[in-house]
Tab-separated table of C-alpha atoms in Angstrom:
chain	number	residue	atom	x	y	z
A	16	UNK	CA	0.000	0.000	0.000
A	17	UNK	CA	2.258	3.401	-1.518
A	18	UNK	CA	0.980	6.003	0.567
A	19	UNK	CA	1.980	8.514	2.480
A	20	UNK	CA	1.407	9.058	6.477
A	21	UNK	CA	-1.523	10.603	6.570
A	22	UNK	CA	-3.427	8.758	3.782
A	23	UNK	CA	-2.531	5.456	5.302
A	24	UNK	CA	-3.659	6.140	8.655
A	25	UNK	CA	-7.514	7.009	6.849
A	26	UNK	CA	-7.254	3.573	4.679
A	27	UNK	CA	-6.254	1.738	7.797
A	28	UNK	CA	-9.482	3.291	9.577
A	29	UNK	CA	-11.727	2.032	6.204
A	30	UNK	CA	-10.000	-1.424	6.142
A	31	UNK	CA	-10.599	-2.309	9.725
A	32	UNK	CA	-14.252	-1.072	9.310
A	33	UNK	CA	-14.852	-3.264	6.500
A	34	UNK	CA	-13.061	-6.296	7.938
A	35	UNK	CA	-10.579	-6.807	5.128
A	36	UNK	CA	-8.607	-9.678	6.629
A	37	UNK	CA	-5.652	-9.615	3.508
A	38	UNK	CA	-2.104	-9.210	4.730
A	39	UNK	CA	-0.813	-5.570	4.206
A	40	UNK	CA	2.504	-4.647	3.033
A	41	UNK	CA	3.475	-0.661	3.143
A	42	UNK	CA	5.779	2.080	3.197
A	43	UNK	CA	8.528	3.604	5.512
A	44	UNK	CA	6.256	5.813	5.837
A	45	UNK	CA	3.680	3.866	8.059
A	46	UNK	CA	6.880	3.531	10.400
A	47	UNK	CA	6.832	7.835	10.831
A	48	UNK	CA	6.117	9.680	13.659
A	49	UNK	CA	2.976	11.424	12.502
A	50	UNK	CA	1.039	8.069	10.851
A	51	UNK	CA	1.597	6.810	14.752
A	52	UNK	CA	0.262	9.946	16.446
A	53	UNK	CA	-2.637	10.402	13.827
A	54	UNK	CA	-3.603	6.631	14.578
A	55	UNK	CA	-2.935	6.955	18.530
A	56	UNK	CA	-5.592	10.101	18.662
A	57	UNK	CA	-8.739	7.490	17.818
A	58	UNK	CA	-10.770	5.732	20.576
A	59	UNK	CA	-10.295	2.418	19.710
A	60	UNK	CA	-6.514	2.626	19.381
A	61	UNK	CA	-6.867	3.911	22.730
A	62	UNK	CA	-8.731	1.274	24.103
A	63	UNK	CA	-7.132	-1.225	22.581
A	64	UNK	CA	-3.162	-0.377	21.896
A	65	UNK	CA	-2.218	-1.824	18.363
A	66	UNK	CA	-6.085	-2.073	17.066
A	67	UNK	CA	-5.422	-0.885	13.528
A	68	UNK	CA	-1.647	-1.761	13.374
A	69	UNK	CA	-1.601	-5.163	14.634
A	70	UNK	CA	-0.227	-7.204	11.976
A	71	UNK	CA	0.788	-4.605	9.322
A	72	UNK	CA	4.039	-4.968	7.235
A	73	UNK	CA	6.423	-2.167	6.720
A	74	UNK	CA	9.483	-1.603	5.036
A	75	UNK	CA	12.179	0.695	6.850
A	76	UNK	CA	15.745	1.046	6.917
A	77	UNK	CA	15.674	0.713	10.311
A	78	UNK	CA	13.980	-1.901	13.434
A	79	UNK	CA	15.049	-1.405	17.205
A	80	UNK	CA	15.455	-4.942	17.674
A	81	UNK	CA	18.242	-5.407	14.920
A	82	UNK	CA	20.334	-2.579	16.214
A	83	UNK	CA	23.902	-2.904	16.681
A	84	UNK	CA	26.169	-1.680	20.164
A	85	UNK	CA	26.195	1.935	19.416
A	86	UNK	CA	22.606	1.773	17.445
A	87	UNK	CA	21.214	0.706	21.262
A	88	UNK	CA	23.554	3.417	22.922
A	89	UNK	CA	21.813	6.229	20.181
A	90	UNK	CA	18.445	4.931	21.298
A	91	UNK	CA	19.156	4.925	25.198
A	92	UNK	CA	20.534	8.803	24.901
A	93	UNK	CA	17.838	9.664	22.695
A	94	UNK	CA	15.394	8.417	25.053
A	95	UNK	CA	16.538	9.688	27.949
A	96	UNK	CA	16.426	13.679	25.877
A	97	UNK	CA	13.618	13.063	24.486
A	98	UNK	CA	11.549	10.885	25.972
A	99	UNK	CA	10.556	9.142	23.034
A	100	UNK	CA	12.136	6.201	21.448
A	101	UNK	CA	14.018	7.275	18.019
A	102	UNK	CA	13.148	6.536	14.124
A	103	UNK	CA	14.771	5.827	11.232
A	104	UNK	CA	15.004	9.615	10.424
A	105	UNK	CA	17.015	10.541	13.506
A	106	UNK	CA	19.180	7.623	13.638
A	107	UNK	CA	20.431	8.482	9.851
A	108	UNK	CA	20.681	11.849	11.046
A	109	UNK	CA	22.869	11.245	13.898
A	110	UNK	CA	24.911	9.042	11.528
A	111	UNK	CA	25.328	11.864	9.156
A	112	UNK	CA	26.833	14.201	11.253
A	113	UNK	CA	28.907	11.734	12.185
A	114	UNK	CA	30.400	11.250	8.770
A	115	UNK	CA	30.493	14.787	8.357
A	116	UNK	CA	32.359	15.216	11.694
A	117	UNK	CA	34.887	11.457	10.869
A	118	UNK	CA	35.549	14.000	7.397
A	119	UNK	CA	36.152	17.145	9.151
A	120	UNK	CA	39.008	15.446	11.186
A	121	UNK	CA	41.167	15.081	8.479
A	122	UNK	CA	44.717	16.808	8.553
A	123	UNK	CA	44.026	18.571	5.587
A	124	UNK	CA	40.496	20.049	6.589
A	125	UNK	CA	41.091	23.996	7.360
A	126	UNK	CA	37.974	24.982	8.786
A	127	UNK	CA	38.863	28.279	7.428
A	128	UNK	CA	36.032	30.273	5.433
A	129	UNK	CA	38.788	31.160	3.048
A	130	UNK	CA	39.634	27.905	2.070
A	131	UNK	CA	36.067	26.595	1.572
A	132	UNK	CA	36.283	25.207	-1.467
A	133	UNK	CA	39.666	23.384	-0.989
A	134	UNK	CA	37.563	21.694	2.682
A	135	UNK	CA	34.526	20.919	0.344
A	136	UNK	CA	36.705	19.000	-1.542
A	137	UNK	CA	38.479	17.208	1.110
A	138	UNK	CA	34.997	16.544	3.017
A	139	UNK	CA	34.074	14.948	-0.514
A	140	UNK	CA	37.252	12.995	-0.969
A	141	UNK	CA	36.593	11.606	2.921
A	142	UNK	CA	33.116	9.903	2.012
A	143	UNK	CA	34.086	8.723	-1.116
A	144	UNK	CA	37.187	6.719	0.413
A	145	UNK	CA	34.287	4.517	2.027
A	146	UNK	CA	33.980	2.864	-0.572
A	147	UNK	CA	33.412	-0.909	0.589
A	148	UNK	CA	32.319	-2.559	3.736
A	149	UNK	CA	35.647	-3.264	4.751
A	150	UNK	CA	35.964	0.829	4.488
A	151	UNK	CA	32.540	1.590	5.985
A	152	UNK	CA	32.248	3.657	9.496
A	153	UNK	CA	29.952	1.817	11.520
A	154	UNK	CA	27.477	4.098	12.800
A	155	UNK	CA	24.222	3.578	14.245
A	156	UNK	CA	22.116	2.613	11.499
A	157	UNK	CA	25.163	-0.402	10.643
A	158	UNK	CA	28.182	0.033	8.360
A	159	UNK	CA	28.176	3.524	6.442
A	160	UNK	CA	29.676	3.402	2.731
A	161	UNK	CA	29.028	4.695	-0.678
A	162	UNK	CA	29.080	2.790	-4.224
A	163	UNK	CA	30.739	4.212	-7.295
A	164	UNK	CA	27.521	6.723	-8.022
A	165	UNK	CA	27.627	8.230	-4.612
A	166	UNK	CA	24.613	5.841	-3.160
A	167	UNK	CA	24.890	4.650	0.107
A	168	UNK	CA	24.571	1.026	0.457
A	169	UNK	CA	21.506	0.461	3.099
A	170	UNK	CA	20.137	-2.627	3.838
A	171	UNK	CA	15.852	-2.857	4.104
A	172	UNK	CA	13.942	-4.422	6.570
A	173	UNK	CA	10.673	-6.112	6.760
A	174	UNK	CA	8.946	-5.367	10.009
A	175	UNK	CA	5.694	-6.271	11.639
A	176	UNK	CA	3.631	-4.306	13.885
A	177	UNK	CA	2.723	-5.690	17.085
A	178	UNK	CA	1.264	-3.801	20.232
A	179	UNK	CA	2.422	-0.634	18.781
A	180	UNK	CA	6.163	-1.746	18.505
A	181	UNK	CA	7.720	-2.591	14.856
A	182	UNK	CA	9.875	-5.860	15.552
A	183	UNK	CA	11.996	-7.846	12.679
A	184	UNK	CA	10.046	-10.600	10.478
A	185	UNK	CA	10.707	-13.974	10.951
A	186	UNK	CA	12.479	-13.984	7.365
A	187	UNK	CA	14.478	-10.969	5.664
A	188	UNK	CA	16.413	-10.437	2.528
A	189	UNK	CA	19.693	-9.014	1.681
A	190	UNK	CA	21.001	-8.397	-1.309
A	191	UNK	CA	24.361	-10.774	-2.444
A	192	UNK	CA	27.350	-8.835	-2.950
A	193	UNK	CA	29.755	-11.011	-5.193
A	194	UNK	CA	27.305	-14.138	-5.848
A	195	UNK	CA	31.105	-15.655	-6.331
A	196	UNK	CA	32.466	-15.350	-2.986
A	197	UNK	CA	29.709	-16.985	-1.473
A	198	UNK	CA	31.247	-20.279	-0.383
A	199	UNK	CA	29.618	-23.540	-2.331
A	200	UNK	CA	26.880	-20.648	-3.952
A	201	UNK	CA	25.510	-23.217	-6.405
A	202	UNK	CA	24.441	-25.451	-3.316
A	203	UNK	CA	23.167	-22.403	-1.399
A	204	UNK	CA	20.856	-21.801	-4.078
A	205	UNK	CA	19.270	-25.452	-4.472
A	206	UNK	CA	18.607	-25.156	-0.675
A	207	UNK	CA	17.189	-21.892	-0.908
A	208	UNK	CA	19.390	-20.439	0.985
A	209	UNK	CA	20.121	-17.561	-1.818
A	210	UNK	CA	17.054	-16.409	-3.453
A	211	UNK	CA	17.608	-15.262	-7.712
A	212	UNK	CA	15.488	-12.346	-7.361
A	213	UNK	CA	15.522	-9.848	-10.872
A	214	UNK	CA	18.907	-11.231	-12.236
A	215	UNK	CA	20.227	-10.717	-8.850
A	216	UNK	CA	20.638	-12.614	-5.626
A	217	UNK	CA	19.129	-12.184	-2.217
A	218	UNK	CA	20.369	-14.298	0.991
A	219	UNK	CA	17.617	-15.399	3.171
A	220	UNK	CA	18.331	-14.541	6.269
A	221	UNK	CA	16.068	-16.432	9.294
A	222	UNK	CA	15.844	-14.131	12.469
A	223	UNK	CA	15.699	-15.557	15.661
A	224	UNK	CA	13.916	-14.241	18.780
A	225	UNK	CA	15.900	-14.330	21.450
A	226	UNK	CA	15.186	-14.019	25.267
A	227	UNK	CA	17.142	-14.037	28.517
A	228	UNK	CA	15.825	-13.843	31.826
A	229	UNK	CA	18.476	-13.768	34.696
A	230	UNK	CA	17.325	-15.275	37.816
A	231	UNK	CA	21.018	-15.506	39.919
A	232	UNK	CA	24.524	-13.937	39.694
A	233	UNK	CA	26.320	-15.161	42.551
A	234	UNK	CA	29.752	-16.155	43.187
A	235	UNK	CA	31.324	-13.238	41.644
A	236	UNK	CA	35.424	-13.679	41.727
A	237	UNK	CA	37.085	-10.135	40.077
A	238	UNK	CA	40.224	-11.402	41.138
A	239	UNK	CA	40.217	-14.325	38.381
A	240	UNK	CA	37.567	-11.925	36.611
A	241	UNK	CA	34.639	-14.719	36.523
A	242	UNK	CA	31.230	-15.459	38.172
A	243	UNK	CA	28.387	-17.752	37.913
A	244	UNK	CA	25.337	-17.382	36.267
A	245	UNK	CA	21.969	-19.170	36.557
A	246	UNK	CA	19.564	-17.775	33.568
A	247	UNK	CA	16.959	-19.097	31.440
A	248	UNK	CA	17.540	-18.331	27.632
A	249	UNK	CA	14.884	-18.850	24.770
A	250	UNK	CA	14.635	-19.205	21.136
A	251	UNK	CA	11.238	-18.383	19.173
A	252	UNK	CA	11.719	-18.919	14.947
A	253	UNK	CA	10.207	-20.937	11.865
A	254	UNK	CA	12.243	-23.144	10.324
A	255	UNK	CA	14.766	-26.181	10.816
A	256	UNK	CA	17.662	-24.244	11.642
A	257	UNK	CA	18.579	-25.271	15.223
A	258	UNK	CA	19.547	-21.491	17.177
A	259	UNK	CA	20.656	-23.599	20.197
A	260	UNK	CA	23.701	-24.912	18.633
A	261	UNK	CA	25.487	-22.307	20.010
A	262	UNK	CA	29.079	-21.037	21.409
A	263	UNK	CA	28.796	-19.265	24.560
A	264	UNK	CA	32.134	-16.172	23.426
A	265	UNK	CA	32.460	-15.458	27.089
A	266	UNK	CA	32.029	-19.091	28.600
A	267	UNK	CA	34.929	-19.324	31.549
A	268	UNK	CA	34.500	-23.259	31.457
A	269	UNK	CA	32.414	-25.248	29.211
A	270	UNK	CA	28.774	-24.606	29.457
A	271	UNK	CA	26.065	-27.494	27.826
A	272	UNK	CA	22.309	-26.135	27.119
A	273	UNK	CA	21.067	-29.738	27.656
A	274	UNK	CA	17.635	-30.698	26.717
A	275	UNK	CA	14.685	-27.542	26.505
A	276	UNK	CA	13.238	-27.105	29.624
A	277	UNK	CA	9.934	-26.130	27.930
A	278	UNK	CA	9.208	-25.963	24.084
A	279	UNK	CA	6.130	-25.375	21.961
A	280	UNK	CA	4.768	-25.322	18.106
A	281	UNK	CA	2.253	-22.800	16.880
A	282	UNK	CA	1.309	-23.829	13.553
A	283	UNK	CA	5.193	-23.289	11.922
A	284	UNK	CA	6.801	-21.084	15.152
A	285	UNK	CA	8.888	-23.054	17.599
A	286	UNK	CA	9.715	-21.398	20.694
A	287	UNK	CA	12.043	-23.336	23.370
A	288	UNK	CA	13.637	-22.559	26.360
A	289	UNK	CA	17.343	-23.754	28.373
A	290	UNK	CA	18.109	-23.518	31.808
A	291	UNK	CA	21.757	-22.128	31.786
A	292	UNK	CA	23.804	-22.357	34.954
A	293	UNK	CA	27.755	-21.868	34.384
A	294	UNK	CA	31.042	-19.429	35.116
A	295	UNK	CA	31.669	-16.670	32.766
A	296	UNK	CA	34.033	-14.172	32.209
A	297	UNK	CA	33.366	-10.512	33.319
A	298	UNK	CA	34.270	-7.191	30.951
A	299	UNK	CA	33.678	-9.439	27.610
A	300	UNK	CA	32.291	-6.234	25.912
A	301	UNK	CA	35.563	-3.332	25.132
A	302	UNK	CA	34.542	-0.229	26.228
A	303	UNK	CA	31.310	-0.924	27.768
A	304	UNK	CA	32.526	-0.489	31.367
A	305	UNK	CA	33.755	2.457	33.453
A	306	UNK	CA	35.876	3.276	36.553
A	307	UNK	CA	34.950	0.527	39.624
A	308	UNK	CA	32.716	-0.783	37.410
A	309	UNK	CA	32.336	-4.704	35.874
A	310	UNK	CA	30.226	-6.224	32.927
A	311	UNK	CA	28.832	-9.407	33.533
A	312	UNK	CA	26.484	-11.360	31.283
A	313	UNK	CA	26.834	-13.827	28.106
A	314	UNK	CA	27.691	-13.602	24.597
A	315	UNK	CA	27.170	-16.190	22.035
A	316	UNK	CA	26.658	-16.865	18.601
A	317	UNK	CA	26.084	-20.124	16.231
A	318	UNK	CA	28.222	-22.819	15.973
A	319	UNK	CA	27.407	-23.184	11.875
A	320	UNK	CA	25.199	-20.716	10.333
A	321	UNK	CA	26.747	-17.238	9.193
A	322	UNK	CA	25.044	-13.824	9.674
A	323	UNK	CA	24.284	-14.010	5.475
A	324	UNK	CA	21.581	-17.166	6.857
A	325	UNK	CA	20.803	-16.375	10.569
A	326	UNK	CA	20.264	-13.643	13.208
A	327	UNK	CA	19.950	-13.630	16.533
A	328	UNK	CA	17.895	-10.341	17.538
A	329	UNK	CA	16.250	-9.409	21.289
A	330	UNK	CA	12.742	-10.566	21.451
A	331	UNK	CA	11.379	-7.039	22.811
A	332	UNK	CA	7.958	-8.161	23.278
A	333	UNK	CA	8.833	-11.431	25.488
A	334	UNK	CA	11.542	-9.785	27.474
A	335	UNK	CA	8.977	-6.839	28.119
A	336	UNK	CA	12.338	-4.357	27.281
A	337	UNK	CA	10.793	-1.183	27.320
A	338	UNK	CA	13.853	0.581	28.575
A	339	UNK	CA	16.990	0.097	30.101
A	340	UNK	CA	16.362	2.005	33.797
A	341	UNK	CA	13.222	-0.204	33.800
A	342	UNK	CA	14.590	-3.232	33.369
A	343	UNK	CA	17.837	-2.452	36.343
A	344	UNK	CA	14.567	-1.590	38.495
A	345	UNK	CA	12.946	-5.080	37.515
A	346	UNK	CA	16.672	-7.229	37.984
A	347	UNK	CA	16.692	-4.983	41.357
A	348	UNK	CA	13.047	-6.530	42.355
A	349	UNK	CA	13.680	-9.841	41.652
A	350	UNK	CA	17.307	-9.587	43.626
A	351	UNK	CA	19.195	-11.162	41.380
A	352	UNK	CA	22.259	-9.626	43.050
A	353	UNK	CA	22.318	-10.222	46.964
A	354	UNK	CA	23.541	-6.806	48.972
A	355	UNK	CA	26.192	-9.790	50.251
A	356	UNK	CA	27.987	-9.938	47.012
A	357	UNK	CA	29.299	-6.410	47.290
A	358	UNK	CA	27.894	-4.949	43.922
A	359	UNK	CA	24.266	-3.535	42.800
A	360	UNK	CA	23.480	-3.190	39.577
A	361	UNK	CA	23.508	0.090	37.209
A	362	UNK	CA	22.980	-0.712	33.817
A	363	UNK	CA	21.528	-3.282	31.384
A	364	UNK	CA	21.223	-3.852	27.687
A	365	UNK	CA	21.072	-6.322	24.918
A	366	UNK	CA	22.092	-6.142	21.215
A	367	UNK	CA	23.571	-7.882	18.288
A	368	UNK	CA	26.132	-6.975	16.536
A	369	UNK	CA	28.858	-9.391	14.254
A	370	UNK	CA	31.640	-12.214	15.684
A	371	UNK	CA	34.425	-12.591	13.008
A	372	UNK	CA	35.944	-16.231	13.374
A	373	UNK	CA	39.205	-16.810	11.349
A	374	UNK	CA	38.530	-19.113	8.306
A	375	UNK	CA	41.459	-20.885	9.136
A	376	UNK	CA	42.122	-22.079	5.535
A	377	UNK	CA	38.784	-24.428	5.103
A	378	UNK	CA	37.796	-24.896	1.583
A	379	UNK	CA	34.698	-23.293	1.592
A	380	UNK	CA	35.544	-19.967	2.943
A	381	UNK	CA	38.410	-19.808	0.471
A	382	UNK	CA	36.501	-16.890	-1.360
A	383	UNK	CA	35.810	-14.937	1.563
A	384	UNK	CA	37.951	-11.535	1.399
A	385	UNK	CA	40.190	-11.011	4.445
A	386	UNK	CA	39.884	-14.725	5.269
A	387	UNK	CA	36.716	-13.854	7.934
A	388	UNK	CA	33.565	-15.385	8.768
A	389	UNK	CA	30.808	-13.520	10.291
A	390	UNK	CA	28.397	-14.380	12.810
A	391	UNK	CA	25.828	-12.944	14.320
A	392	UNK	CA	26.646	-12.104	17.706
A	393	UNK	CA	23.734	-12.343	20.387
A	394	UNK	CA	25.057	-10.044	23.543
A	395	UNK	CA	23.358	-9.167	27.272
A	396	UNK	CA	25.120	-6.936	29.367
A	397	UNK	CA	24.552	-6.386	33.393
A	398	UNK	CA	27.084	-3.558	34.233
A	399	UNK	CA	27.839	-3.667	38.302
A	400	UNK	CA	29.737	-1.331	40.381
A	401	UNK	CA	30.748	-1.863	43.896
A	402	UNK	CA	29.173	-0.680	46.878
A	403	UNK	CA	30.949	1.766	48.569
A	404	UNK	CA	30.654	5.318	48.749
A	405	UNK	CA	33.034	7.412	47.503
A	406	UNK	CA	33.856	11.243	45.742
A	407	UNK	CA	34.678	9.238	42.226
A	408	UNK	CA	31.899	7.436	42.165
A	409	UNK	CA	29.752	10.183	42.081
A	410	UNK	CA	31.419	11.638	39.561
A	411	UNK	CA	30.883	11.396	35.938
A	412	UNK	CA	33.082	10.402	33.617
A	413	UNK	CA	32.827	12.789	31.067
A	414	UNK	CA	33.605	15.586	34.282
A	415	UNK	CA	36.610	14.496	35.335
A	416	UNK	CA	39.245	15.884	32.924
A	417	UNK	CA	37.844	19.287	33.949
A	418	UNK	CA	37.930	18.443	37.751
A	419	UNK	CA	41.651	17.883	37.653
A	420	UNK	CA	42.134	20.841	35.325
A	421	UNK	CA	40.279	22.967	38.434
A	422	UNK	CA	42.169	21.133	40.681
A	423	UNK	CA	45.076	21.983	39.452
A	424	UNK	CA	44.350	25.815	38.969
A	425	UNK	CA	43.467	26.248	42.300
A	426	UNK	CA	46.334	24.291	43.605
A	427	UNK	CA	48.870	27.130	41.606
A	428	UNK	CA	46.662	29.547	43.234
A	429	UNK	CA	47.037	28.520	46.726
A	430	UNK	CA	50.769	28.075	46.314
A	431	UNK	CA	51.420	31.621	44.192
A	432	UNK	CA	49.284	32.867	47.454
A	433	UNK	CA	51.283	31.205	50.011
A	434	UNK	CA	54.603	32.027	48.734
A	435	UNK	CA	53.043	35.871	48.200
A	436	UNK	CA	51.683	35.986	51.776
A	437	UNK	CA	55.639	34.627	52.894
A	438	UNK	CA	56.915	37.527	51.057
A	439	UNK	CA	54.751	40.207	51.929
A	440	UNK	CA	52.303	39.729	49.216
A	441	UNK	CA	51.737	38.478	45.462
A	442	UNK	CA	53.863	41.415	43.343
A	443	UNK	CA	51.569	42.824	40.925
């Protein structure tokens, strides 16, 4: 259905009043700000969250659940400013200044008005230097990078509508690169795998729900960086393409999902669900950790299947993740960290993002460029900071180059004072 906002939201309003049960596919535009205000204004949306959405197909460049590290980051700040979770407009946004900013860093950018055209051109050199995906800057939205027309190269989602939220289809397709470096390609295609698709090819990529619910985090051992962890983990997809084989990334000894402790069929959806109890290794994330702080959690991804035939994505609605200060308020309820162990909790997230695993010279990742496999890479993150009070743990990070800077003014003051009071006062 090509329409824009506001005309959709009306045809939704006829199509529900005549009971027209036939699957709907539409627009980016359906995923917009305004079509979800104009359709939140009615009664019956009201009463009933998701009335005339529930169900409905979109298009869009971008879906929460698929975001990467920093794409999850974006959304928390955003959030937290606005008070209003972000779309696909302001995420490309942010990434654009971003590429603007990455350009403006260059040596040879002036920033002087008289040499305008001279930073033009080096501002235009800078984005077309990201030219592949092993060139991109990975921003938000995913890798950023330009073909040989100027276009940037954006993947499209299919989402689906449900309770107001846009989550990721069971099924998506990206378009093939190289067809030829697509290990055993011919084989990929007979199993449908790769999809011909307008004298192209399109991988068919099977998203995964994925759930974790933590119920203990005990033991915790910073000296030898480790702890134990008793969680429940769940899969819900279509298909035969067996999520659980997994590889916990962070595992500090080996870890076994065993049998499901609960599984169901709906027609084609299986949903299953492990109990996980095991050590892991703390601060598995770079970066995502501060000053007295620690990062515990899991990180996995599958054993087989690369991210060109499976993702792992959060499964918003079964986790109930509406935001991140919610859900350290909910792991607070439920106590999964005793006051005894010496930490509380501050932070949570979960995202995917990619696990490159060295080919190591197997025949059918011969083609691959670089000699890398990617994965998708299924990550939770608990960040926990000890209990004790102290001046630099109230302090934010961000503050405390200017702190010392004050500091150390006013210690040069106190000493140019001291040695001025010695001497009969500071000489003018």
């Amino acid at each position: 259905m090509a329409t824009h906002a506001s005309e959709g939201a009306k045809l939704l309003q006829l199509i529900k009043k005549n009971h027209i049960q036939h699957p709907i596919l539409a627009p980016d535009s359906f995923t917009s700000k305004s079509f979800r205000q104009t359709l939140a204004s009615l009664p019956k949306e009201q009463k009933n969250p998701g009335y005339y959405t529930n169900g409905l197909y979109v298009t869009t460049p971008m879906i929460i659940d698929m975001l990467n590290e920093k794409g999850q980051l974006f959304k928390h700040e955003f959030e937290n400013t606005f008070h209003e979770a972000p779309d696909w407009h302001a995420a490309f946004a942010y990434d654009t200044i971003a590429l603007l900013v990455q350009a403006m860093r260059n040596p040879s950018f002036s920033g002087d008005s008289s040499q305008l055209t001279k930073d033009r051109r080096v501002i235009q050199q800078s984005l077309a230097s990201l030219d592949s995906i092993h060139h991109a800057m990975e921003g938000v939205t995913g890798f950023v990078y330009f073909d040989k027309q100027g276009d940037s190269q954006k993947s499209v989602y299919t989402g689906i509508y449900k309770n107001q939220q846009i989550i990721s289809t069971f099924t998506q397709f990206q378009m093939v690169p190289n067809i030829y470096e697509v290990p055993d390609y011919q084989n990929e295609i007979k199993n449908k795998h790769i999809i011909p698709f307008d004298d192209q090819y399109m991988f068919k990529i099977n998203t995964v729900y994925t759930g974790i619910e933590i119920k203990k985090i005990n033991d915790i051992d910073m000296k030898n960086m480790t702890y134990h962890l008793d969680f429940y983990l769940w899969f819900r997809y279509k298909g035969n393409i067996h999520p659980e084989r997994i590889t916990f990334l962070n595992a500090a000894e080996k870890i076994e999902l065993g049998p499901p402790v609960d599984r169901e069929k709906d027609k084609n959806v299986s949903y299953e669900v492990y109990h996980i109890r095991g050590r892991f290794k703390a601060d598995f994330i770079p970066g995502a950790y501060a000053y007295k702080e620690r990062l515990v959690g899991v990180s996995f991804c599958h054993d087989e299947r690369t991210r060109n035939n499976l993702i792992y994505v959060a499964d918003v609605l079964g986790m109930r993740l509406e935001s991140r200060s919610r859900m350290v308020e909910k792991l607070k309820k439920a106590k999964v960290l005793t006051p005894a162990s010496g930490y509380s909790i501050n932070d949570f997230w979960v995202f995917q993002n990619i696990a490159e695993k060295a080919s190591l010279g197997a025949p059918r990742y011969l083609k691959i460029q670089e000699g890398k496999v990617k994965f998708s890479q299924f990550n939770m993150g608990i960040r926990i900071q000890k209990n004790e009070l102290s001046l630099r743990s109230m302090i934010r990070y961000e503050f405390v180059d200017h702190l010392l800077i004050s500091n150390l003014v006013i210690f040069c003051l106190s000493v140019c004072f001291i040695e001025g009071k010695g001497s009969g006062g500071i000489a003018a």
